[in-house]
Amino acid sequence: EAGVAQSPRYKIIEKRQSVAFWCNPISGHATLYWYQQILGQGPKLLIQFQNNGVVDDSQLPKDRFSAERLKGVDSTLKIQPAKLEDSAVYLCASSLGVRNEQFFGPGTRLTVL
Amino acid sequence: GNSVTQMEGPVTLSEEAFLTINCTYTATGYPSLFWYVQYPGEGLQLLLKATKADDKGSNKGFEATYRKETTSFHLEKGSVQVSDSAVYFCAHQSTGTASKLTFGTGTRLQVTL
């Protein structure tokens, strides 16, 4: 069974530029999550989707971050404009449902210069 | 609010030594508790979990017991191996329809020969 796929794996941009990350969850998984993991910290949930609807986006900085999950499968996370403090690893995870085990992708390491 | 506190690393042990990584949590209700592991260059993987008080989660020689009275979920292994070198994250999952995982800051384990 294929795992959660993410791309790109690495991205370096300058501040004020925009960037987008892509996630393909495990087939059949209805719930999709985006986490931000700053160096030396644990992952922090940014947004959770159930199919193509948002369940929790309380910690998403909505002035610069946006996410969508069209057709309830793939998802994209965008940052525009990026700030230095956005440097982190962005993790995507998926699960069959809201109470099932979450499976994590390898993450995208973002460096903002 | 909900939080997870785990011992700071790095923890350096010789092979076959006994491992304890402490984890305590604050949460409302009766959360599920998890230990995730992140090997170098890889994504987060679920190591073990416990869903109610006094449950013991175990996997690959690792164990952790859900202690509601002390709000703790300490990770233990009787004899570590070099291959156990990784970062370990304690986490809890809130109750209710949202399944947000709250992570600790992670503890790096380095096992030497």
PDB file of C-alpha atoms in Angstrom:
ATOM      1  CA  GLU A   1       0.000   0.000   0.000  1.00  0.00           C
ATOM      2  CA  ALA A   2       1.415   3.361  -1.009  1.00  0.00           C
ATOM      3  CA  GLY A   3       1.956   5.845   1.775  1.00  0.00           C
ATOM      4  CA  VAL A   4       1.247   9.552   1.957  1.00  0.00           C
ATOM      5  CA  ALA A   5       3.111  11.363  -0.813  1.00  0.00           C
ATOM      6  CA  GLN A   6       4.346  14.938  -0.569  1.00  0.00           C
ATOM      7  CA  SER A   7       6.182  17.235  -2.925  1.00  0.00           C
ATOM      8  CA  PRO A   8       8.496  18.936  -3.151  1.00  0.00           C
ATOM      9  CA  ARG A   9      10.743  17.460  -0.462  1.00  0.00           C
ATOM     10  CA  TYR A  10      12.777  20.642  -0.142  1.00  0.00           C
ATOM     11  CA  LYS A  11      12.126  24.256  -1.025  1.00  0.00           C
ATOM     12  CA  ILE A  12      14.192  27.391  -0.540  1.00  0.00           C
ATOM     13  CA  ILE A  13      12.592  30.775  -1.152  1.00  0.00           C
ATOM     14  CA  GLU A  14      13.149  34.383  -0.193  1.00  0.00           C
ATOM     15  CA  LYS A  15      10.846  36.198   2.186  1.00  0.00           C
ATOM     16  CA  ARG A  16       7.747  37.706   0.631  1.00  0.00           C
ATOM     17  CA  GLN A  17       7.716  35.066  -2.096  1.00  0.00           C
ATOM     18  CA  SER A  18       4.915  32.526  -2.358  1.00  0.00           C
ATOM     19  CA  VAL A  19       5.180  28.756  -2.160  1.00  0.00           C
ATOM     20  CA  ALA A  20       2.852  25.768  -2.491  1.00  0.00           C
ATOM     21  CA  PHE A  21       3.052  22.238  -1.174  1.00  0.00           C
ATOM     22  CA  TRP A  22       1.195  19.217  -2.473  1.00  0.00           C
ATOM     23  CA  CYS A  23      -0.061  16.137  -0.642  1.00  0.00           C
ATOM     24  CA  ASN A  24      -1.570  12.914  -1.930  1.00  0.00           C
ATOM     25  CA  PRO A  25      -3.094  10.909   0.933  1.00  0.00           C
ATOM     26  CA  ILE A  26      -3.460   7.159   1.186  1.00  0.00           C
ATOM     27  CA  SER A  27      -6.244   5.972  -1.084  1.00  0.00           C
ATOM     28  CA  GLY A  28      -9.585   5.879   0.688  1.00  0.00           C
ATOM     29  CA  HIS A  29      -8.542   8.094   3.577  1.00  0.00           C
ATOM     30  CA  ALA A  30     -11.253  10.655   4.234  1.00  0.00           C
ATOM     31  CA  THR A  31      -9.346  12.778   6.744  1.00  0.00           C
ATOM     32  CA  LEU A  32      -6.299  14.838   5.809  1.00  0.00           C
ATOM     33  CA  TYR A  33      -4.097  16.969   8.041  1.00  0.00           C
ATOM     34  CA  TRP A  34      -1.377  19.560   7.545  1.00  0.00           C
ATOM     35  CA  TYR A  35       1.123  20.047  10.374  1.00  0.00           C
ATOM     36  CA  GLN A  36       3.952  22.554  10.784  1.00  0.00           C
ATOM     37  CA  GLN A  37       7.091  21.304  12.549  1.00  0.00           C
ATOM     38  CA  ILE A  38       9.548  24.030  13.491  1.00  0.00           C
ATOM     39  CA  LEU A  39      13.065  22.847  14.290  1.00  0.00           C
ATOM     40  CA  GLY A  40      13.264  21.577  17.860  1.00  0.00           C
ATOM     41  CA  GLN A  41       9.500  21.482  18.319  1.00  0.00           C
ATOM     42  CA  GLY A  42       6.773  18.934  17.870  1.00  0.00           C
ATOM     43  CA  PRO A  43       4.379  19.109  14.924  1.00  0.00           C
ATOM     44  CA  LYS A  44       1.535  21.608  15.258  1.00  0.00           C
ATOM     45  CA  LEU A  45      -1.755  21.100  13.448  1.00  0.00           C
ATOM     46  CA  LEU A  46      -2.500  23.808  10.886  1.00  0.00           C
ATOM     47  CA  ILE A  47      -5.639  22.446   9.263  1.00  0.00           C
ATOM     48  CA  GLN A  48      -7.746  19.303   9.159  1.00  0.00           C
ATOM     49  CA  PHE A  49     -10.063  18.246   6.325  1.00  0.00           C
ATOM     50  CA  GLN A  50     -12.830  15.697   6.379  1.00  0.00           C
ATOM     51  CA  ASN A  51     -13.309  14.840   2.708  1.00  0.00           C
ATOM     52  CA  ASN A  52     -13.242  18.315   1.136  1.00  0.00           C
ATOM     53  CA  GLY A  53     -14.599  20.192   4.139  1.00  0.00           C
ATOM     54  CA  VAL A  54     -12.545  21.942   6.817  1.00  0.00           C
ATOM     55  CA  VAL A  55     -12.927  20.496  10.330  1.00  0.00           C
ATOM     56  CA  ASP A  56     -10.330  22.574  12.189  1.00  0.00           C
ATOM     57  CA  ASP A  57      -8.259  25.509  10.957  1.00  0.00           C
ATOM     58  CA  SER A  58      -8.004  27.356  14.256  1.00  0.00           C
ATOM     59  CA  GLN A  59      -4.187  27.513  14.145  1.00  0.00           C
ATOM     60  CA  LEU A  60      -3.819  28.379  10.482  1.00  0.00           C
ATOM     61  CA  PRO A  61      -2.466  31.935   9.966  1.00  0.00           C
ATOM     62  CA  LYS A  62      -5.177  32.819   7.515  1.00  0.00           C
ATOM     63  CA  ASP A  63      -3.650  36.130   6.491  1.00  0.00           C
ATOM     64  CA  ARG A  64      -0.892  34.270   4.658  1.00  0.00           C
ATOM     65  CA  PHE A  65      -1.689  30.545   4.670  1.00  0.00           C
ATOM     66  CA  SER A  66      -4.387  28.837   2.648  1.00  0.00           C
ATOM     67  CA  ALA A  67      -5.227  25.225   1.954  1.00  0.00           C
ATOM     68  CA  GLU A  68      -7.686  23.351  -0.183  1.00  0.00           C
ATOM     69  CA  ARG A  69      -8.669  19.791  -0.818  1.00  0.00           C
ATOM     70  CA  LEU A  70     -10.510  19.654  -4.079  1.00  0.00           C
ATOM     71  CA  LYS A  71     -12.581  16.529  -4.709  1.00  0.00           C
ATOM     72  CA  GLY A  72     -11.663  15.239  -1.266  1.00  0.00           C
ATOM     73  CA  VAL A  73      -8.390  13.641  -2.367  1.00  0.00           C
ATOM     74  CA  ASP A  74      -5.209  15.660  -2.994  1.00  0.00           C
ATOM     75  CA  SER A  75      -4.500  18.797  -1.044  1.00  0.00           C
ATOM     76  CA  THR A  76      -2.361  21.886  -1.473  1.00  0.00           C
ATOM     77  CA  LEU A  77      -1.046  24.231   1.202  1.00  0.00           C
ATOM     78  CA  LYS A  78       0.032  27.709   0.124  1.00  0.00           C
ATOM     79  CA  ILE A  79       1.962  30.455   1.855  1.00  0.00           C
ATOM     80  CA  GLN A  80       1.803  33.965   0.434  1.00  0.00           C
ATOM     81  CA  PRO A  81       3.816  35.963   1.307  1.00  0.00           C
ATOM     82  CA  ALA A  82       6.337  33.869   3.233  1.00  0.00           C
ATOM     83  CA  LYS A  83       8.099  35.130   6.341  1.00  0.00           C
ATOM     84  CA  LEU A  84      11.361  34.003   7.893  1.00  0.00           C
ATOM     85  CA  GLU A  85       9.475  32.319  10.746  1.00  0.00           C
ATOM     86  CA  ASP A  86       7.701  30.046   8.261  1.00  0.00           C
ATOM     87  CA  SER A  87      10.905  28.030   7.897  1.00  0.00           C
ATOM     88  CA  ALA A  88       9.849  24.560   9.018  1.00  0.00           C
ATOM     89  CA  VAL A  89       8.959  21.082   7.861  1.00  0.00           C
ATOM     90  CA  TYR A  90       5.382  20.825   6.613  1.00  0.00           C
ATOM     91  CA  LEU A  91       3.890  17.418   7.246  1.00  0.00           C
ATOM     92  CA  CYS A  92       0.831  15.957   5.636  1.00  0.00           C
ATOM     93  CA  ALA A  93      -1.019  13.078   7.274  1.00  0.00           C
ATOM     94  CA  SER A  94      -4.143  11.098   6.460  1.00  0.00           C
ATOM     95  CA  SER A  95      -6.457   8.692   8.224  1.00  0.00           C
ATOM     96  CA  LEU A  96      -9.509   6.629   7.382  1.00  0.00           C
ATOM     97  CA  GLY A  97     -11.603   8.731   9.707  1.00  0.00           C
ATOM     98  CA  VAL A  98     -11.282  11.261  12.499  1.00  0.00           C
ATOM     99  CA  ARG A  99     -10.577   8.654  15.190  1.00  0.00           C
ATOM    100  CA  ASN A 100      -8.308   6.374  13.151  1.00  0.00           C
ATOM    101  CA  GLU A 101      -4.505   6.206  13.104  1.00  0.00           C
ATOM    102  CA  GLN A 102      -2.836   9.052  11.255  1.00  0.00           C
ATOM    103  CA  PHE A 103      -0.187   8.138   8.671  1.00  0.00           C
ATOM    104  CA  PHE A 104       2.420  10.777   7.939  1.00  0.00           C
ATOM    105  CA  GLY A 105       4.199  11.693   4.745  1.00  0.00           C
ATOM    106  CA  PRO A 106       7.945  12.455   4.611  1.00  0.00           C
ATOM    107  CA  GLY A 107       7.354  16.194   4.814  1.00  0.00           C
ATOM    108  CA  THR A 108       8.498  19.249   2.863  1.00  0.00           C
ATOM    109  CA  ARG A 109      11.387  21.195   4.368  1.00  0.00           C
ATOM    110  CA  LEU A 110      10.904  24.911   3.701  1.00  0.00           C
ATOM    111  CA  THR A 111      13.711  27.413   4.170  1.00  0.00           C
ATOM    112  CA  VAL A 112      12.828  31.098   3.926  1.00  0.00           C
ATOM    113  CA  LEU A 113      15.830  33.390   3.438  1.00  0.00           C
TER     114      LEU A 113
ATOM    115  CA  GLY B   1      -5.287  24.157  27.398  1.00  0.00           C
ATOM    116  CA  ASN B   2      -4.100  20.791  26.146  1.00  0.00           C
ATOM    117  CA  SER B   3      -0.358  20.226  26.228  1.00  0.00           C
ATOM    118  CA  VAL B   4       2.306  17.518  26.321  1.00  0.00           C
ATOM    119  CA  THR B   5       5.591  17.797  28.190  1.00  0.00           C
ATOM    120  CA  GLN B   6       8.415  15.370  27.587  1.00  0.00           C
ATOM    121  CA  MET B   7      11.961  15.209  28.840  1.00  0.00           C
ATOM    122  CA  GLU B   8      14.522  17.129  26.888  1.00  0.00           C
ATOM    123  CA  GLY B   9      17.219  15.375  24.996  1.00  0.00           C
ATOM    124  CA  PRO B  10      19.467  14.329  23.698  1.00  0.00           C
ATOM    125  CA  VAL B  11      19.531  11.067  25.583  1.00  0.00           C
ATOM    126  CA  THR B  12      22.705   9.086  24.964  1.00  0.00           C
ATOM    127  CA  LEU B  13      22.827   5.433  25.976  1.00  0.00           C
ATOM    128  CA  SER B  14      25.041   2.463  25.366  1.00  0.00           C
ATOM    129  CA  GLU B  15      23.568  -0.499  23.540  1.00  0.00           C
ATOM    130  CA  GLU B  16      21.558  -2.821  25.821  1.00  0.00           C
ATOM    131  CA  ALA B  17      20.945  -0.052  28.374  1.00  0.00           C
ATOM    132  CA  PHE B  18      17.485   0.604  29.844  1.00  0.00           C
ATOM    133  CA  LEU B  19      15.549   3.500  28.368  1.00  0.00           C
ATOM    134  CA  THR B  20      12.969   5.770  29.974  1.00  0.00           C
ATOM    135  CA  ILE B  21      11.605   8.878  28.287  1.00  0.00           C
ATOM    136  CA  ASN B  22       9.179  10.756  30.506  1.00  0.00           C
ATOM    137  CA  CYS B  23       5.957  12.241  29.189  1.00  0.00           C
ATOM    138  CA  THR B  24       3.179  14.047  31.026  1.00  0.00           C
ATOM    139  CA  TYR B  25       0.079  15.688  29.597  1.00  0.00           C
ATOM    140  CA  THR B  26      -2.738  18.070  30.385  1.00  0.00           C
ATOM    141  CA  ALA B  27      -6.060  17.529  28.697  1.00  0.00           C
ATOM    142  CA  THR B  28      -9.781  17.658  29.253  1.00  0.00           C
ATOM    143  CA  GLY B  29     -11.678  14.425  29.186  1.00  0.00           C
ATOM    144  CA  TYR B  30      -9.996  11.139  28.422  1.00  0.00           C
ATOM    145  CA  PRO B  31      -7.577  11.547  25.531  1.00  0.00           C
ATOM    146  CA  SER B  32      -5.844   8.769  23.661  1.00  0.00           C
ATOM    147  CA  LEU B  33      -2.066   8.749  24.118  1.00  0.00           C
ATOM    148  CA  PHE B  34       0.629   7.972  21.567  1.00  0.00           C
ATOM    149  CA  TRP B  35       4.338   7.635  21.030  1.00  0.00           C
ATOM    150  CA  TYR B  36       5.606   8.435  17.540  1.00  0.00           C
ATOM    151  CA  VAL B  37       9.135   7.834  16.282  1.00  0.00           C
ATOM    152  CA  GLN B  38      11.015   9.717  13.572  1.00  0.00           C
ATOM    153  CA  TYR B  39      14.064   7.949  12.195  1.00  0.00           C
ATOM    154  CA  PRO B  40      16.689  10.059  10.397  1.00  0.00           C
ATOM    155  CA  GLY B  41      15.406  11.195   7.020  1.00  0.00           C
ATOM    156  CA  GLU B  42      12.010   9.563   7.458  1.00  0.00           C
ATOM    157  CA  GLY B  43       8.490  10.652   8.372  1.00  0.00           C
ATOM    158  CA  LEU B  44       6.723  10.167  11.686  1.00  0.00           C
ATOM    159  CA  GLN B  45       5.640   6.620  12.453  1.00  0.00           C
ATOM    160  CA  LEU B  46       3.264   5.478  15.153  1.00  0.00           C
ATOM    161  CA  LEU B  47       5.213   3.415  17.686  1.00  0.00           C
ATOM    162  CA  LEU B  48       2.490   2.569  20.190  1.00  0.00           C
ATOM    163  CA  LYS B  49      -0.724   3.877  21.673  1.00  0.00           C
ATOM    164  CA  ALA B  50      -3.136   3.543  24.596  1.00  0.00           C
ATOM    165  CA  THR B  51      -6.735   4.642  24.541  1.00  0.00           C
ATOM    166  CA  LYS B  52      -7.839   4.408  28.166  1.00  0.00           C
ATOM    167  CA  ALA B  53      -6.484   4.490  31.696  1.00  0.00           C
ATOM    168  CA  ASP B  54      -4.198   1.601  32.705  1.00  0.00           C
ATOM    169  CA  ASP B  55      -3.855   0.440  29.097  1.00  0.00           C
ATOM    170  CA  LYS B  56      -0.340  -0.588  28.123  1.00  0.00           C
ATOM    171  CA  GLY B  57       0.808   0.034  24.588  1.00  0.00           C
ATOM    172  CA  SER B  58       3.724  -2.025  23.298  1.00  0.00           C
ATOM    173  CA  ASN B  59       5.660  -2.476  20.076  1.00  0.00           C
ATOM    174  CA  LYS B  60       9.212  -3.481  19.089  1.00  0.00           C
ATOM    175  CA  GLY B  61      10.163  -3.954  22.742  1.00  0.00           C
ATOM    176  CA  PHE B  62       8.933  -0.495  23.731  1.00  0.00           C
ATOM    177  CA  GLU B  63       6.171  -0.099  26.327  1.00  0.00           C
ATOM    178  CA  ALA B  64       4.161   2.746  27.830  1.00  0.00           C
ATOM    179  CA  THR B  65       1.318   2.650  30.363  1.00  0.00           C
ATOM    180  CA  TYR B  66      -1.514   5.209  30.458  1.00  0.00           C
ATOM    181  CA  ARG B  67      -1.460   6.550  34.038  1.00  0.00           C
ATOM    182  CA  LYS B  68      -4.448   8.803  34.566  1.00  0.00           C
ATOM    183  CA  GLU B  69      -3.647   9.502  38.218  1.00  0.00           C
ATOM    184  CA  THR B  70      -0.268  10.983  37.310  1.00  0.00           C
ATOM    185  CA  THR B  71      -1.276  12.108  33.775  1.00  0.00           C
ATOM    186  CA  SER B  72       1.782  10.329  32.434  1.00  0.00           C
ATOM    187  CA  PHE B  73       2.705   8.020  29.565  1.00  0.00           C
ATOM    188  CA  HIS B  74       6.399   7.253  30.002  1.00  0.00           C
ATOM    189  CA  LEU B  75       8.167   5.290  27.267  1.00  0.00           C
ATOM    190  CA  GLU B  76      10.413   2.394  28.326  1.00  0.00           C
ATOM    191  CA  LYS B  77      12.567  -0.236  26.691  1.00  0.00           C
ATOM    192  CA  GLY B  78      14.591  -2.812  28.555  1.00  0.00           C
ATOM    193  CA  SER B  79      17.516  -3.061  26.130  1.00  0.00           C
ATOM    194  CA  VAL B  80      18.066  -0.448  23.430  1.00  0.00           C
ATOM    195  CA  GLN B  81      19.828  -1.066  20.139  1.00  0.00           C
ATOM    196  CA  VAL B  82      21.777   1.245  17.862  1.00  0.00           C
ATOM    197  CA  SER B  83      18.858   1.024  15.417  1.00  0.00           C
ATOM    198  CA  ASP B  84      16.591   2.677  18.014  1.00  0.00           C
ATOM    199  CA  SER B  85      18.439   5.962  17.514  1.00  0.00           C
ATOM    200  CA  ALA B  86      15.730   8.418  16.502  1.00  0.00           C
ATOM    201  CA  VAL B  87      13.546  11.249  17.795  1.00  0.00           C
ATOM    202  CA  TYR B  88      10.590  10.158  19.922  1.00  0.00           C
ATOM    203  CA  PHE B  89       7.427  12.244  20.242  1.00  0.00           C
ATOM    204  CA  CYS B  90       4.729  11.848  22.862  1.00  0.00           C
ATOM    205  CA  ALA B  91       1.268  12.983  21.777  1.00  0.00           C
ATOM    206  CA  HIS B  92      -2.353  12.989  22.824  1.00  0.00           C
ATOM    207  CA  GLN B  93      -5.498  13.078  20.774  1.00  0.00           C
ATOM    208  CA  SER B  94      -8.402  15.142  21.918  1.00  0.00           C
ATOM    209  CA  THR B  95     -11.835  13.641  22.350  1.00  0.00           C
ATOM    210  CA  GLY B  96     -14.786  14.668  20.248  1.00  0.00           C
ATOM    211  CA  THR B  97     -15.268  14.874  16.517  1.00  0.00           C
ATOM    212  CA  ALA B  98     -11.994  16.660  15.852  1.00  0.00           C
ATOM    213  CA  SER B  99      -9.008  14.381  16.172  1.00  0.00           C
ATOM    214  CA  LYS B 100      -6.263  16.903  16.701  1.00  0.00           C
ATOM    215  CA  LEU B 101      -2.955  15.458  17.854  1.00  0.00           C
ATOM    216  CA  THR B 102      -0.994  17.577  20.317  1.00  0.00           C
ATOM    217  CA  PHE B 103       2.710  16.720  20.322  1.00  0.00           C
ATOM    218  CA  GLY B 104       5.519  17.191  22.772  1.00  0.00           C
ATOM    219  CA  THR B 105       8.778  18.759  21.622  1.00  0.00           C
ATOM    220  CA  GLY B 106      10.461  15.426  20.958  1.00  0.00           C
ATOM    221  CA  THR B 107      13.369  13.613  22.613  1.00  0.00           C
ATOM    222  CA  ARG B 108      16.394  12.627  20.572  1.00  0.00           C
ATOM    223  CA  LEU B 109      17.832   9.213  21.494  1.00  0.00           C
ATOM    224  CA  GLN B 110      21.362   8.298  20.481  1.00  0.00           C
ATOM    225  CA  VAL B 111      22.469   4.731  21.125  1.00  0.00           C
ATOM    226  CA  THR B 112      26.158   3.911  20.863  1.00  0.00           C
ATOM    227  CA  LEU B 113      28.035   0.620  20.715  1.00  0.00           C
TER     228      LEU B 113
END
